[in-house]
mmCIF file of C-alpha atoms and ligand atoms in Angstrom:
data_model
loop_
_atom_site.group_PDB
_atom_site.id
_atom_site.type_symbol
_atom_site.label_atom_id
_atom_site.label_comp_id
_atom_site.label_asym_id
_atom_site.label_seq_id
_atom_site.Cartn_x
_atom_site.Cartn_y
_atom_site.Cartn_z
ATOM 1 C CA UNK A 1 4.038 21.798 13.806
ATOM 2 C CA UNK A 2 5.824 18.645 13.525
ATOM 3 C CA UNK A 3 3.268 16.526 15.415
ATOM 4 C CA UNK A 4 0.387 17.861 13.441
ATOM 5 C CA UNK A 5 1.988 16.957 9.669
ATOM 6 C CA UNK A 6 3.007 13.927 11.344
ATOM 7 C CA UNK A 7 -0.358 13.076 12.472
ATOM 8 C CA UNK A 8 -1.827 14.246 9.071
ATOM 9 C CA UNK A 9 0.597 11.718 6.806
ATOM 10 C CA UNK A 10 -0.554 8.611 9.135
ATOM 11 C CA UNK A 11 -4.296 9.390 9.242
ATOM 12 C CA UNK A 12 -4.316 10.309 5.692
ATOM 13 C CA UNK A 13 -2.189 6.985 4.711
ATOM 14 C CA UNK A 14 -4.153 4.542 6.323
ATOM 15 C CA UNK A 15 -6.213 3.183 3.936
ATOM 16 C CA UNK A 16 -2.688 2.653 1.948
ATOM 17 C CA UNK A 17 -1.150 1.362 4.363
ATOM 18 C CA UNK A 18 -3.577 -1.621 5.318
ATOM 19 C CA UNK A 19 -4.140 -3.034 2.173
ATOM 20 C CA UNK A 20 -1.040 -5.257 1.752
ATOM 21 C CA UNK A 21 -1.010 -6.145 5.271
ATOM 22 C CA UNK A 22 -4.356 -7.740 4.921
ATOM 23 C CA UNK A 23 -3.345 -9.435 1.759
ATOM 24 C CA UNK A 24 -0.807 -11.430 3.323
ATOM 25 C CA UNK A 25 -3.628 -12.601 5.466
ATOM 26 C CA UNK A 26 -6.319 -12.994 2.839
ATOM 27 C CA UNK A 27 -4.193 -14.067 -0.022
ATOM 28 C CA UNK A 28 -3.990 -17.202 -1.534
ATOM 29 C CA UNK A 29 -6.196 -19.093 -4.426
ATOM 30 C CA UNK A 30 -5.782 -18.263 -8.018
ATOM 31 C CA UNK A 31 -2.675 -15.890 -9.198
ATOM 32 C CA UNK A 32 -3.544 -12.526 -11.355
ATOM 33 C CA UNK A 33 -1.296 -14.233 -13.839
ATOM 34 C CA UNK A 34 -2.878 -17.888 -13.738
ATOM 35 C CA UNK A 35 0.356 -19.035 -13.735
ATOM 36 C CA UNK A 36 1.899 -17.620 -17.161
ATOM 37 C CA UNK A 37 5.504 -16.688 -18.007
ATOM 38 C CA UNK A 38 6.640 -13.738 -20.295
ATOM 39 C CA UNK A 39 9.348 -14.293 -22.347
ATOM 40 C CA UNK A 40 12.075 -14.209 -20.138
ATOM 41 C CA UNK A 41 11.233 -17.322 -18.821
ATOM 42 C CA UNK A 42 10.089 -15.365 -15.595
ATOM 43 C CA UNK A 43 6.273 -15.547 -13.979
ATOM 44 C CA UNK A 44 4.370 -12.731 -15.275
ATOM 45 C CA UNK A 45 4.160 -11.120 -11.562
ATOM 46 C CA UNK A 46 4.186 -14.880 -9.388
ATOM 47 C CA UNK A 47 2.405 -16.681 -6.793
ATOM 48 C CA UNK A 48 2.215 -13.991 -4.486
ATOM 49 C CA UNK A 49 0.416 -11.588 -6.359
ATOM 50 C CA UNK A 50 -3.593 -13.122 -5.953
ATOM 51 C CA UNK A 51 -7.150 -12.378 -6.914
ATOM 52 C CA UNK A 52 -8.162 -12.678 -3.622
ATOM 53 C CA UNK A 53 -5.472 -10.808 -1.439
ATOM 54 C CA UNK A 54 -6.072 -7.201 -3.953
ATOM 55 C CA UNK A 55 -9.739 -7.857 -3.717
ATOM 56 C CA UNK A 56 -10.180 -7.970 0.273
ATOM 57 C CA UNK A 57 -6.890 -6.155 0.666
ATOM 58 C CA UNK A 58 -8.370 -2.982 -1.572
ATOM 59 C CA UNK A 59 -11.758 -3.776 -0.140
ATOM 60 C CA UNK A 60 -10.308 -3.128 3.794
ATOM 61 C CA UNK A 61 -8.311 -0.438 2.889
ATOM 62 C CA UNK A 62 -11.988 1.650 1.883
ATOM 63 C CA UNK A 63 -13.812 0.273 4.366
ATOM 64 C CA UNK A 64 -11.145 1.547 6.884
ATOM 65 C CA UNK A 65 -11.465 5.481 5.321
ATOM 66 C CA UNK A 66 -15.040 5.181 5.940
ATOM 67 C CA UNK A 67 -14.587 4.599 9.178
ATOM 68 C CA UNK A 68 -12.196 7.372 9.426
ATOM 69 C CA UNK A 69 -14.186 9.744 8.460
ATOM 70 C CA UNK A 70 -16.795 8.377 11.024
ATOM 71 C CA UNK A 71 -14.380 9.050 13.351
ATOM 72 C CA UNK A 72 -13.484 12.325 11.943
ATOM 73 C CA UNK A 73 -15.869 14.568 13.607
ATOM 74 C CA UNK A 74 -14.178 13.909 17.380
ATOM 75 C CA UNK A 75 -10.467 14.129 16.052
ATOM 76 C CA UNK A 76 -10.880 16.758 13.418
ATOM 77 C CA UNK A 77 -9.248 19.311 16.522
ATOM 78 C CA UNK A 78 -5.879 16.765 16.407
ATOM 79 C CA UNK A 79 -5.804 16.128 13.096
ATOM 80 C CA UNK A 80 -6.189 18.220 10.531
ATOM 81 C CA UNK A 81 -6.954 16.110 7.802
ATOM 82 C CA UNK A 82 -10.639 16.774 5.429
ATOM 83 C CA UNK A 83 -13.093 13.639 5.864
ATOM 84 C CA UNK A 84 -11.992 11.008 2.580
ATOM 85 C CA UNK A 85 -13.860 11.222 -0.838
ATOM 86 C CA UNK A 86 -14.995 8.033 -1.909
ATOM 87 C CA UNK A 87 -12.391 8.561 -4.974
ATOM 88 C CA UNK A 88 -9.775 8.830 -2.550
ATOM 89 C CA UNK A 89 -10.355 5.995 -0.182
ATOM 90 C CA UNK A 90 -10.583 3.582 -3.262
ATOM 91 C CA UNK A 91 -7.175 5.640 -5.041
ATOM 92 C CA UNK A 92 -5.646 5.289 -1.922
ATOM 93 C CA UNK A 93 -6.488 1.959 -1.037
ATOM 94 C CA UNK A 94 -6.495 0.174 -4.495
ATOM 95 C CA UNK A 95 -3.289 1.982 -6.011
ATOM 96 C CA UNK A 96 -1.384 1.029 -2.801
ATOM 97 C CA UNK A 97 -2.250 -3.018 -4.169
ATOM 98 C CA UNK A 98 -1.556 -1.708 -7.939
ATOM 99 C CA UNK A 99 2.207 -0.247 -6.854
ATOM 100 C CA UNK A 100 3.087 -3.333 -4.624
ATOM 101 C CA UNK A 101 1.767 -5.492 -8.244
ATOM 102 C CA UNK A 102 3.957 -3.831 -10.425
ATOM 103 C CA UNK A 103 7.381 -3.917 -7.928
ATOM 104 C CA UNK A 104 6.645 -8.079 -8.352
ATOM 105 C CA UNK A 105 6.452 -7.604 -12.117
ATOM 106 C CA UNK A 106 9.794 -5.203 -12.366
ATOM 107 C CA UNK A 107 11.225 -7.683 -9.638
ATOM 108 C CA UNK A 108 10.217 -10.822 -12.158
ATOM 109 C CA UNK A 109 11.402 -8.725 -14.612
ATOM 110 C CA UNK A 110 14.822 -7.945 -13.317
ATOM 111 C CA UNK A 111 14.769 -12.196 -12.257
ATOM 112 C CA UNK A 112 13.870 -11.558 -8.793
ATOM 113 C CA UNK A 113 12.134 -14.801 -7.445
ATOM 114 C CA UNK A 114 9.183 -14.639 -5.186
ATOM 115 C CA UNK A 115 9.938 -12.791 -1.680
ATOM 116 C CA UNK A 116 12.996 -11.135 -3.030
ATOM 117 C CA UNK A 117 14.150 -7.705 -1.836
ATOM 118 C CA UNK A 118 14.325 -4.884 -3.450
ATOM 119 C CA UNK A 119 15.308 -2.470 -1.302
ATOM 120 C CA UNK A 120 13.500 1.213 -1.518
ATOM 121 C CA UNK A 121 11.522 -0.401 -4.270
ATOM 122 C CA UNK A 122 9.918 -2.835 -1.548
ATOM 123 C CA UNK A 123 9.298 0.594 0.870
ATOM 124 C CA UNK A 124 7.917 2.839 -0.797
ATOM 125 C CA UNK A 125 5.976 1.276 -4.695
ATOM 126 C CA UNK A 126 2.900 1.391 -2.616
ATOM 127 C CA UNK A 127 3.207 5.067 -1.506
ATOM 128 C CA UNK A 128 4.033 6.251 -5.279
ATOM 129 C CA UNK A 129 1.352 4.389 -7.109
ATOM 130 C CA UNK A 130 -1.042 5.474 -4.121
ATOM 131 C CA UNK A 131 -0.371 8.860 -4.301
ATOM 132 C CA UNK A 132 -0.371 9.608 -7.812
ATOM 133 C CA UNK A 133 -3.619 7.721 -8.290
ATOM 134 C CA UNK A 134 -5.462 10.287 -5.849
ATOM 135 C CA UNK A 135 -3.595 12.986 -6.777
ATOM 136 C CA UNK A 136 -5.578 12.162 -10.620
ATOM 137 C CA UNK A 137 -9.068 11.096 -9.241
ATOM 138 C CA UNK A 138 -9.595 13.388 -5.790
ATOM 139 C CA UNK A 139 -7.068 16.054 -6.891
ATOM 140 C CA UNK A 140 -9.199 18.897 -4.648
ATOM 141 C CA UNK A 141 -8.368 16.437 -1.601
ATOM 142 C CA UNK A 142 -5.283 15.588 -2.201
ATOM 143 C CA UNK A 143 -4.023 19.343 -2.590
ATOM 144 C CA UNK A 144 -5.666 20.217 0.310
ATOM 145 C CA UNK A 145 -3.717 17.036 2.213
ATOM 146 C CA UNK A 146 -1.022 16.626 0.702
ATOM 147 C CA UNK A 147 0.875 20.004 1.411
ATOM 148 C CA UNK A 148 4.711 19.290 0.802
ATOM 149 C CA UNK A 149 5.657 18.612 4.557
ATOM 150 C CA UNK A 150 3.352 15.916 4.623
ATOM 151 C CA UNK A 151 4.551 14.252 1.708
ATOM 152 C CA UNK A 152 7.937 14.362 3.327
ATOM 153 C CA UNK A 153 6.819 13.343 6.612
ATOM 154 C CA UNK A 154 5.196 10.251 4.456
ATOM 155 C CA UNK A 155 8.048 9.299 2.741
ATOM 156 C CA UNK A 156 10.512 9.190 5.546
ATOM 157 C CA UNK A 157 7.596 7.565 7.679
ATOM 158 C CA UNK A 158 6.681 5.042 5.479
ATOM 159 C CA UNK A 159 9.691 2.390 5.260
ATOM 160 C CA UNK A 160 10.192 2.734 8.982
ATOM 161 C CA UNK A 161 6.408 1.807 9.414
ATOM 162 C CA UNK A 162 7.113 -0.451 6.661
ATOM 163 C CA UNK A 163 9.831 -2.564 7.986
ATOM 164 C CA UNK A 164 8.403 -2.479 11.441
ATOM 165 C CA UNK A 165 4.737 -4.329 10.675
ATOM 166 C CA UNK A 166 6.573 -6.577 7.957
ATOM 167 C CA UNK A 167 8.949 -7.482 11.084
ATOM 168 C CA UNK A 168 6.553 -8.244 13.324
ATOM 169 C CA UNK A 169 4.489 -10.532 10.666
ATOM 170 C CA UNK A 170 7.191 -12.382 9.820
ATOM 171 C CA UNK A 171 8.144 -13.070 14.219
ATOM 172 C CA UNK A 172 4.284 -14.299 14.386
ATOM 173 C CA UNK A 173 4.746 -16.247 11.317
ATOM 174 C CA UNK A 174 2.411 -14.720 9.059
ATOM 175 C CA UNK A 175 5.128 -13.910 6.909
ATOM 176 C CA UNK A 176 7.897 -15.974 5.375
ATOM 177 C CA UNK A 177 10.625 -13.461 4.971
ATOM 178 C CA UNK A 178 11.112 -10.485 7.550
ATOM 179 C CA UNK A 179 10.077 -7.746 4.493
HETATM 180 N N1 CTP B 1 -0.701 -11.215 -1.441
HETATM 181 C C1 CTP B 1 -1.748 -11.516 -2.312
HETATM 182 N N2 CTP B 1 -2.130 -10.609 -3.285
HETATM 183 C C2 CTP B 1 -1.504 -9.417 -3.402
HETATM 184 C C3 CTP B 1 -0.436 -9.097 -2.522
HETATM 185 C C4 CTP B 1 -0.052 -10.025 -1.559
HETATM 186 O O1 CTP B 1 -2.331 -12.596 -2.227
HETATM 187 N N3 CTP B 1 -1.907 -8.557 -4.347
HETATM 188 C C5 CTP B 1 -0.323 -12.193 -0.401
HETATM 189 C C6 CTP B 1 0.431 -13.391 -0.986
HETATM 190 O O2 CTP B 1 0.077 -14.531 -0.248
HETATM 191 C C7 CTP B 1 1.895 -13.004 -0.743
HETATM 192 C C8 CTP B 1 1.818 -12.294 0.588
HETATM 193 O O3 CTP B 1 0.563 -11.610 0.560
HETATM 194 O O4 CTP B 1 2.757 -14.106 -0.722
HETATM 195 C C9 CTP B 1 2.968 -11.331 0.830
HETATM 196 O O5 CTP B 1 2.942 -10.274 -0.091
HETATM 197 P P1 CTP B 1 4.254 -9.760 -0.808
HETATM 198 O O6 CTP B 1 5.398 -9.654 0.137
HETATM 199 O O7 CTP B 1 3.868 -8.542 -1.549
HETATM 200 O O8 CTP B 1 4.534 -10.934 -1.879
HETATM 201 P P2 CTP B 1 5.734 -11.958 -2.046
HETATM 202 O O9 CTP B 1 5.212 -13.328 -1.797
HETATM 203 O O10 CTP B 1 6.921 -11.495 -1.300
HETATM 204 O O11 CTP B 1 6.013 -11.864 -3.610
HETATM 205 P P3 CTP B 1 6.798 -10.732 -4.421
HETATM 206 O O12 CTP B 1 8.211 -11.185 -4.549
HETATM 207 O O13 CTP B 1 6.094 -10.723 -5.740
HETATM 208 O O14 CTP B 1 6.651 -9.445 -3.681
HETATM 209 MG MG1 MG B 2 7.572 -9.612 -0.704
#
């Protein structure tokens, strides 16, 4: 059923999902790159990749799968998704920061200043690096979870959800640009 893999990719993609959100709100302070420059000329990854805004954001997105999986028990009927292993909450949660850190270095790369789009790139880095990560450390789970229909419902999902929240951030100012 439709609804059910639908229900499966959010749940499952949660602790992904929150991570940069609550960067944007935690971030700030000291840059991963202190401030260097490659060769090009370029930052290393720039301003807006921080210590603090992967630490809290990765730390949020784990503490939000345990509380999934408190939840579990009285959804577990709706959504048919196994409780998280540890190794996936922090794969999940930490390679959604690790993706979204290496779009800013291919967008530095590629001369992209800080906030620039990169369409597709933007929408779904977070969802690759995420995915692949569990798939390595909580492969068990993430076979069992990630059947093929979810991964589609995920990736079609994803940039909608996506554009939506980074919408919305930037109409309450939280956000300078609208992505
Ligand atoms: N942020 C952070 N640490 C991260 C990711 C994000 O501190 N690892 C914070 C920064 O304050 C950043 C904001 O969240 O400015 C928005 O994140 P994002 O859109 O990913 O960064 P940009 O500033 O747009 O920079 P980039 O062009 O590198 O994506
Ligand atoms: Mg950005």
């Amino acid at each position: 059923m439709v609804v059910e893999t639908v229900a499966v990719a959010i749940w499952a993609m949660l602790p992904a999902y929150i991570p940069n959100n609550v960067a944007v709100l935690a971030g700030g302070g000291r840059p991963i790159d202190g401030g260097r420059t490659l060769d090009d000329d370029n930052r290393a990854l720039g301003d807006g990749k921080t210590w603090r805004g992967t630490a809290v954001g990765t730390a949020a997105g784990v503490a939000l799968a345990l509380l999934l999986n408190r939840v579990h028990p009285f959804v577990s009927g709706v959504v048919a998704a196994e409780p998280f292993p540890i190794a996936a909450a922090v794969s999940l949660s930490f390679g959604a920061m690790l993706g979204d850190i290496l779009a800013s270095f291919i967008k530095r790369r590629t001369g992209r200043r800080r906030g620039a789009v990169l369409p597709g790139v933007d929408q779904l880095d977070f969802v690759v690096v995420s995915l692949l990560l569990t798939a390595v450390v909580a492969t068990g789970w993430f076979l069992d979870t990630f059947t093929l229909p979810v991964v589609v419902a995920v990736v079609v999902l994803t940039p909608l959800l996506h554009v939506g929240t980074n919408a919305l951030a930037y109409a309450v100012g939280l956000k300078d640009e609208p992505w």
